[in-house]
PDB file of C-alpha atoms and ligand atoms in Angstrom:
ATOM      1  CA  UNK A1394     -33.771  -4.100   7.171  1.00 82.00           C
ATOM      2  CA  UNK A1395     -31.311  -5.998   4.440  1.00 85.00           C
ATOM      3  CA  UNK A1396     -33.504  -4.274   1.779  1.00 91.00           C
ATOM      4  CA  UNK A1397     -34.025  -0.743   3.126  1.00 90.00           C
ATOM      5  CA  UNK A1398     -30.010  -0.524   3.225  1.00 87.00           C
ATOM      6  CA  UNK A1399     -30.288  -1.834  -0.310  1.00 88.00           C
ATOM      7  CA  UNK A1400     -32.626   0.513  -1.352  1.00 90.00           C
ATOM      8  CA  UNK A1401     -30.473   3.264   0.507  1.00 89.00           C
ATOM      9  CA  UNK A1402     -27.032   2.008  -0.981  1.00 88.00           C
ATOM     10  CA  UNK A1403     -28.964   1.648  -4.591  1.00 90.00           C
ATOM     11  CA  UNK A1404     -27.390   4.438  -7.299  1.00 92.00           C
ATOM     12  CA  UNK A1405     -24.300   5.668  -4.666  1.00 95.00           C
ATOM     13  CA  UNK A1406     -20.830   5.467  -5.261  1.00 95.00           C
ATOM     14  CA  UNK A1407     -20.150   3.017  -2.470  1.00 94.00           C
ATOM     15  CA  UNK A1408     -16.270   1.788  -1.409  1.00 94.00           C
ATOM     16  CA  UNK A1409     -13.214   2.435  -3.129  1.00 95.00           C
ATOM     17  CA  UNK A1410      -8.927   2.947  -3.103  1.00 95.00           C
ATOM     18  CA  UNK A1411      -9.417   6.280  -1.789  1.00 96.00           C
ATOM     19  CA  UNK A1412     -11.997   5.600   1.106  1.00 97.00           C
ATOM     20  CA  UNK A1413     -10.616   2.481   2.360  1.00 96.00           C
ATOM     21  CA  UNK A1414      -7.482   4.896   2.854  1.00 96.00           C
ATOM     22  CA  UNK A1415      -8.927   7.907   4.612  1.00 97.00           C
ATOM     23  CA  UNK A1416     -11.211   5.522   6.606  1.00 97.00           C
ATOM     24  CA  UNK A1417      -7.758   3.666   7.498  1.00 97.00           C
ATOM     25  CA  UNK A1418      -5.802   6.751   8.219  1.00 97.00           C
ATOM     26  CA  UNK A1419      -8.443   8.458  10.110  1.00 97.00           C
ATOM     27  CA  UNK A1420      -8.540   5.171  12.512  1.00 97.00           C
ATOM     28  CA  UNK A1421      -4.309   5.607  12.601  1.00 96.00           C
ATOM     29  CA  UNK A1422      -5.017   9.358  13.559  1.00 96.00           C
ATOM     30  CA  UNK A1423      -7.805   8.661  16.425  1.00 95.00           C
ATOM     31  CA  UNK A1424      -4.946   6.018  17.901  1.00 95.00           C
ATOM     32  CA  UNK A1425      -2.181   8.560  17.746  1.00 94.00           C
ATOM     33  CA  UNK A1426      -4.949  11.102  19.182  1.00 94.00           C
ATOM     34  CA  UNK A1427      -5.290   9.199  22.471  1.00 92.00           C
ATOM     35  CA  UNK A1428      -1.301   9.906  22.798  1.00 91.00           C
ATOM     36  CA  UNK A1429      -2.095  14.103  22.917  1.00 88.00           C
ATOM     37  CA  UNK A1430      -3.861  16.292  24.653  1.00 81.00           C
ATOM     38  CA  UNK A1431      -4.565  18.423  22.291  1.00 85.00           C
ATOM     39  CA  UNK A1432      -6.750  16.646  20.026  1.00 87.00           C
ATOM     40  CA  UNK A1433      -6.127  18.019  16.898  1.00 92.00           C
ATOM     41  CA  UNK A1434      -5.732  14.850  15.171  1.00 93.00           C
ATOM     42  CA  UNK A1435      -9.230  13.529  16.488  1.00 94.00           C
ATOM     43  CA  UNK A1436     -10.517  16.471  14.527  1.00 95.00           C
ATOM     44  CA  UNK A1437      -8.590  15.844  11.214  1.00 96.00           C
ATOM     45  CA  UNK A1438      -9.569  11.802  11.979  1.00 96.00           C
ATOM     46  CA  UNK A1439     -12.966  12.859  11.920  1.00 97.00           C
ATOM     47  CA  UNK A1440     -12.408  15.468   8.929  1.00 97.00           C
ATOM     48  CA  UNK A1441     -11.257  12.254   7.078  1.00 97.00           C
ATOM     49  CA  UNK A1442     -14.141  10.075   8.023  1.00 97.00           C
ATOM     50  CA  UNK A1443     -16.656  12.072   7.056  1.00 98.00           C
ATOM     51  CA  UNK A1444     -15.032  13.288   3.742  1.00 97.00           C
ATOM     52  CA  UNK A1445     -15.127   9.203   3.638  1.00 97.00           C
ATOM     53  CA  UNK A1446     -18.493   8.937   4.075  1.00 97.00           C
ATOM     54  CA  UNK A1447     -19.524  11.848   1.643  1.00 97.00           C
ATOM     55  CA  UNK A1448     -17.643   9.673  -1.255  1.00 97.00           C
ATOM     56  CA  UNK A1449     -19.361   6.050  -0.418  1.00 96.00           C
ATOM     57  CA  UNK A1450     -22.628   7.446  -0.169  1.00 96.00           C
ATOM     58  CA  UNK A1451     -22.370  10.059  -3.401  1.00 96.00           C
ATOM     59  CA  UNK A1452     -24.713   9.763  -6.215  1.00 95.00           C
ATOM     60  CA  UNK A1453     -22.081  11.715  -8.133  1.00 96.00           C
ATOM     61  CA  UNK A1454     -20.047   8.868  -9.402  1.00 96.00           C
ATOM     62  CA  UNK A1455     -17.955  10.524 -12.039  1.00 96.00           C
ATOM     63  CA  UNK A1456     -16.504  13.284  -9.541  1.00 96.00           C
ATOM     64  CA  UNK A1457     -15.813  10.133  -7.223  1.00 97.00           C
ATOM     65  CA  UNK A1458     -13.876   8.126  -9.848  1.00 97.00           C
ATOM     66  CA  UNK A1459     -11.975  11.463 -10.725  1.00 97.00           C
ATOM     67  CA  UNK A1460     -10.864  11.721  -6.807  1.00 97.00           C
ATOM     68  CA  UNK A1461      -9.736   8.122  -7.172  1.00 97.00           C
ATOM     69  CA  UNK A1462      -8.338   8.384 -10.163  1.00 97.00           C
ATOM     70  CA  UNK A1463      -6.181  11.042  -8.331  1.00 97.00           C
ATOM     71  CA  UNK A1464      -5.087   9.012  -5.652  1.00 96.00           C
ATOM     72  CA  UNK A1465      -4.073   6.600  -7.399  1.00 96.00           C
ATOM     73  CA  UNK A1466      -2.013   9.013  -9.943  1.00 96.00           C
ATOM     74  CA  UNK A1467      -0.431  10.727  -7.093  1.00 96.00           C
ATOM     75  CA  UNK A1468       0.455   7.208  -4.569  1.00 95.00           C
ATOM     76  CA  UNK A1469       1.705   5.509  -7.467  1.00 95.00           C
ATOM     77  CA  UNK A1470       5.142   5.863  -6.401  1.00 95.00           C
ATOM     78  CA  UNK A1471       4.599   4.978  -2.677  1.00 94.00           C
ATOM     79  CA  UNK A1472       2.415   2.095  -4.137  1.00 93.00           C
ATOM     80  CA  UNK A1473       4.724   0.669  -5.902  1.00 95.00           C
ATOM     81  CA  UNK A1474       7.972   1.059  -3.305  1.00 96.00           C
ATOM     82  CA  UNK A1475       5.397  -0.989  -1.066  1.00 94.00           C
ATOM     83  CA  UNK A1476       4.526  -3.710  -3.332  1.00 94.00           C
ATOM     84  CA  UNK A1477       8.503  -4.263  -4.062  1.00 92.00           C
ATOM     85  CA  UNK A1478       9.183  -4.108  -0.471  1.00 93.00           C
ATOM     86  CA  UNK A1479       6.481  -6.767   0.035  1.00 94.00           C
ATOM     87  CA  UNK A1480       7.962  -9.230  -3.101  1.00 91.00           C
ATOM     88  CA  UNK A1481      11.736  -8.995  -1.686  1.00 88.00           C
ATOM     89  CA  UNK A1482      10.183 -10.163   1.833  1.00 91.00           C
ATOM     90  CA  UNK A1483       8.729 -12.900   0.184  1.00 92.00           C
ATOM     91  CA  UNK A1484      11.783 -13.422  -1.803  1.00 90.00           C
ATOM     92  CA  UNK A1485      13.905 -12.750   1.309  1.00 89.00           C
ATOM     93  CA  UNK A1486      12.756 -16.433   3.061  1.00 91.00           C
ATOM     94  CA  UNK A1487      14.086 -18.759  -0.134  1.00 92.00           C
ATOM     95  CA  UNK A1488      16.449 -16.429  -1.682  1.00 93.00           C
ATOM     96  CA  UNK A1489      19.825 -14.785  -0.869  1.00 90.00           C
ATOM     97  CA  UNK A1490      20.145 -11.132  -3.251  1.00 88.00           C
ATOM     98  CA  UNK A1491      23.689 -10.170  -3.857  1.00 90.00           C
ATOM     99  CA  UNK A1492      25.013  -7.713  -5.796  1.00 92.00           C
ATOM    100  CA  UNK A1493      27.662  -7.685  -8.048  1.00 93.00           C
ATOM    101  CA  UNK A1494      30.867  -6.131  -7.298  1.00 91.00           C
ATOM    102  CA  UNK A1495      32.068  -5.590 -10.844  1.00 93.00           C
ATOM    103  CA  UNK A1496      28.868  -3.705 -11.986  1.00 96.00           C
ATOM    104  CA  UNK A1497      26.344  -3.661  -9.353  1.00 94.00           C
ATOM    105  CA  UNK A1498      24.086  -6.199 -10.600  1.00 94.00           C
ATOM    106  CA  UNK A1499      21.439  -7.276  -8.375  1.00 91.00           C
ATOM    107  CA  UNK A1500      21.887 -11.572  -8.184  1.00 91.00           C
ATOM    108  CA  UNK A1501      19.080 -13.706  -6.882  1.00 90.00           C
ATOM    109  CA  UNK A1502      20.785 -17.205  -4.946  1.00 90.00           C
ATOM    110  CA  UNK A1503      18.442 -20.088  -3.588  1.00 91.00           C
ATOM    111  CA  UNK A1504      19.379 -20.453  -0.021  1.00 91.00           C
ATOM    112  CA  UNK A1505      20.740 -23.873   1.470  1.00 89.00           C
ATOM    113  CA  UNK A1506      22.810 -24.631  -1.767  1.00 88.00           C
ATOM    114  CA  UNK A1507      26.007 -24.532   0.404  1.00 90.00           C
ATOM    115  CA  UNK A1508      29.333 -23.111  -1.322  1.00 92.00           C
ATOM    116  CA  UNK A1509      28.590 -21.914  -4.560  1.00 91.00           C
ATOM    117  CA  UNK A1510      30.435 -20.122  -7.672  1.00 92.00           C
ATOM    118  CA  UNK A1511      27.859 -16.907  -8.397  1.00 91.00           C
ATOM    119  CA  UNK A1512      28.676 -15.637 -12.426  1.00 94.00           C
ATOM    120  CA  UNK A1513      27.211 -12.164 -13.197  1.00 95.00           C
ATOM    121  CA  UNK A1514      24.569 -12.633 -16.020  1.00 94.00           C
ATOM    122  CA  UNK A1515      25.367  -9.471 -16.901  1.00 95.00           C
ATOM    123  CA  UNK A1516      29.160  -8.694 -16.906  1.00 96.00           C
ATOM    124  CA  UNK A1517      30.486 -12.444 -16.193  1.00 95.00           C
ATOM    125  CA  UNK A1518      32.245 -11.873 -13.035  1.00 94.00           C
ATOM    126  CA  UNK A1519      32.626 -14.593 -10.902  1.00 93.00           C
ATOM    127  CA  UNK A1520      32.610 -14.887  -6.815  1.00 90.00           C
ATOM    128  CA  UNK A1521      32.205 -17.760  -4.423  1.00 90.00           C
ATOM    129  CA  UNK A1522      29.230 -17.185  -1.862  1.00 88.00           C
ATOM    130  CA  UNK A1523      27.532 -19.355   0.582  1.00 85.00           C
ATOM    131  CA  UNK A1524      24.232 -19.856   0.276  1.00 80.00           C
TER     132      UNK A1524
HETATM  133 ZN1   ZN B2332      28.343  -8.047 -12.728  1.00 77.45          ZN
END
């Protein structure tokens, strides 16, 4: 069984960026389906999966790679909001960020310091902050 699904799987494109997100928006879709009655978005969820599908099991691998390569180019933006989003959470439990008042400066405190003087690195203004 293990090798006939190797043998199957052997030259196709198999998983990537792009599939793991239509497969995961298609699942997102079929829960918000169960909310209508219309359905509509069990169709598109299924749309998705088997545009999914098509891709992992493609012996066309440079078409494949261009799709991704697409995806990527055109999420980069809402890839990257994520990923900061994600840091400044992690940041968020040991850090306090303030911003400067003279020039807007974004200031990273350790918490639990107490009382502390905060001077701008970059325009030298100085306020007192608890931390
Ligand atoms: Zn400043």
């Amino acid at each position: 069984m293990k090798e006939k699904l190797y043998r199957f799987m052997q030259g196709r494109y198999g998983m990537d960026g792009l599939s793991v997100f239509l497969i995961g928006t298609a699942f997102v879709l079929a829960v918000f389906d169960t909310f209508t009655r219309t359905h509509i978005l069990n169709l598109f969820s299924w749309a998705l999966l088997i545009f999914a599908y098509t891709r992992i099991f493609s012996r066309n691998h440079s078409r494949c790679m261009g799709q991704n390569m697409w995806f990527y180019e055109h999420t980069k933006g809402i890839r990257a909001f994520f990923q900061k989003e994600k840091s400044r959470m992690k940041i968020r439990k040991t850090h306090h960020i303030y911003t400067c008042r003279n020039c807007g400066q974004k200031i990273r405190i350790p918490k639990g310091k107490g009382k502390i003087i905060v001077t701008c690195p970059k325009c030298r203004s100085e306020f007192t902050k608890r931390s």
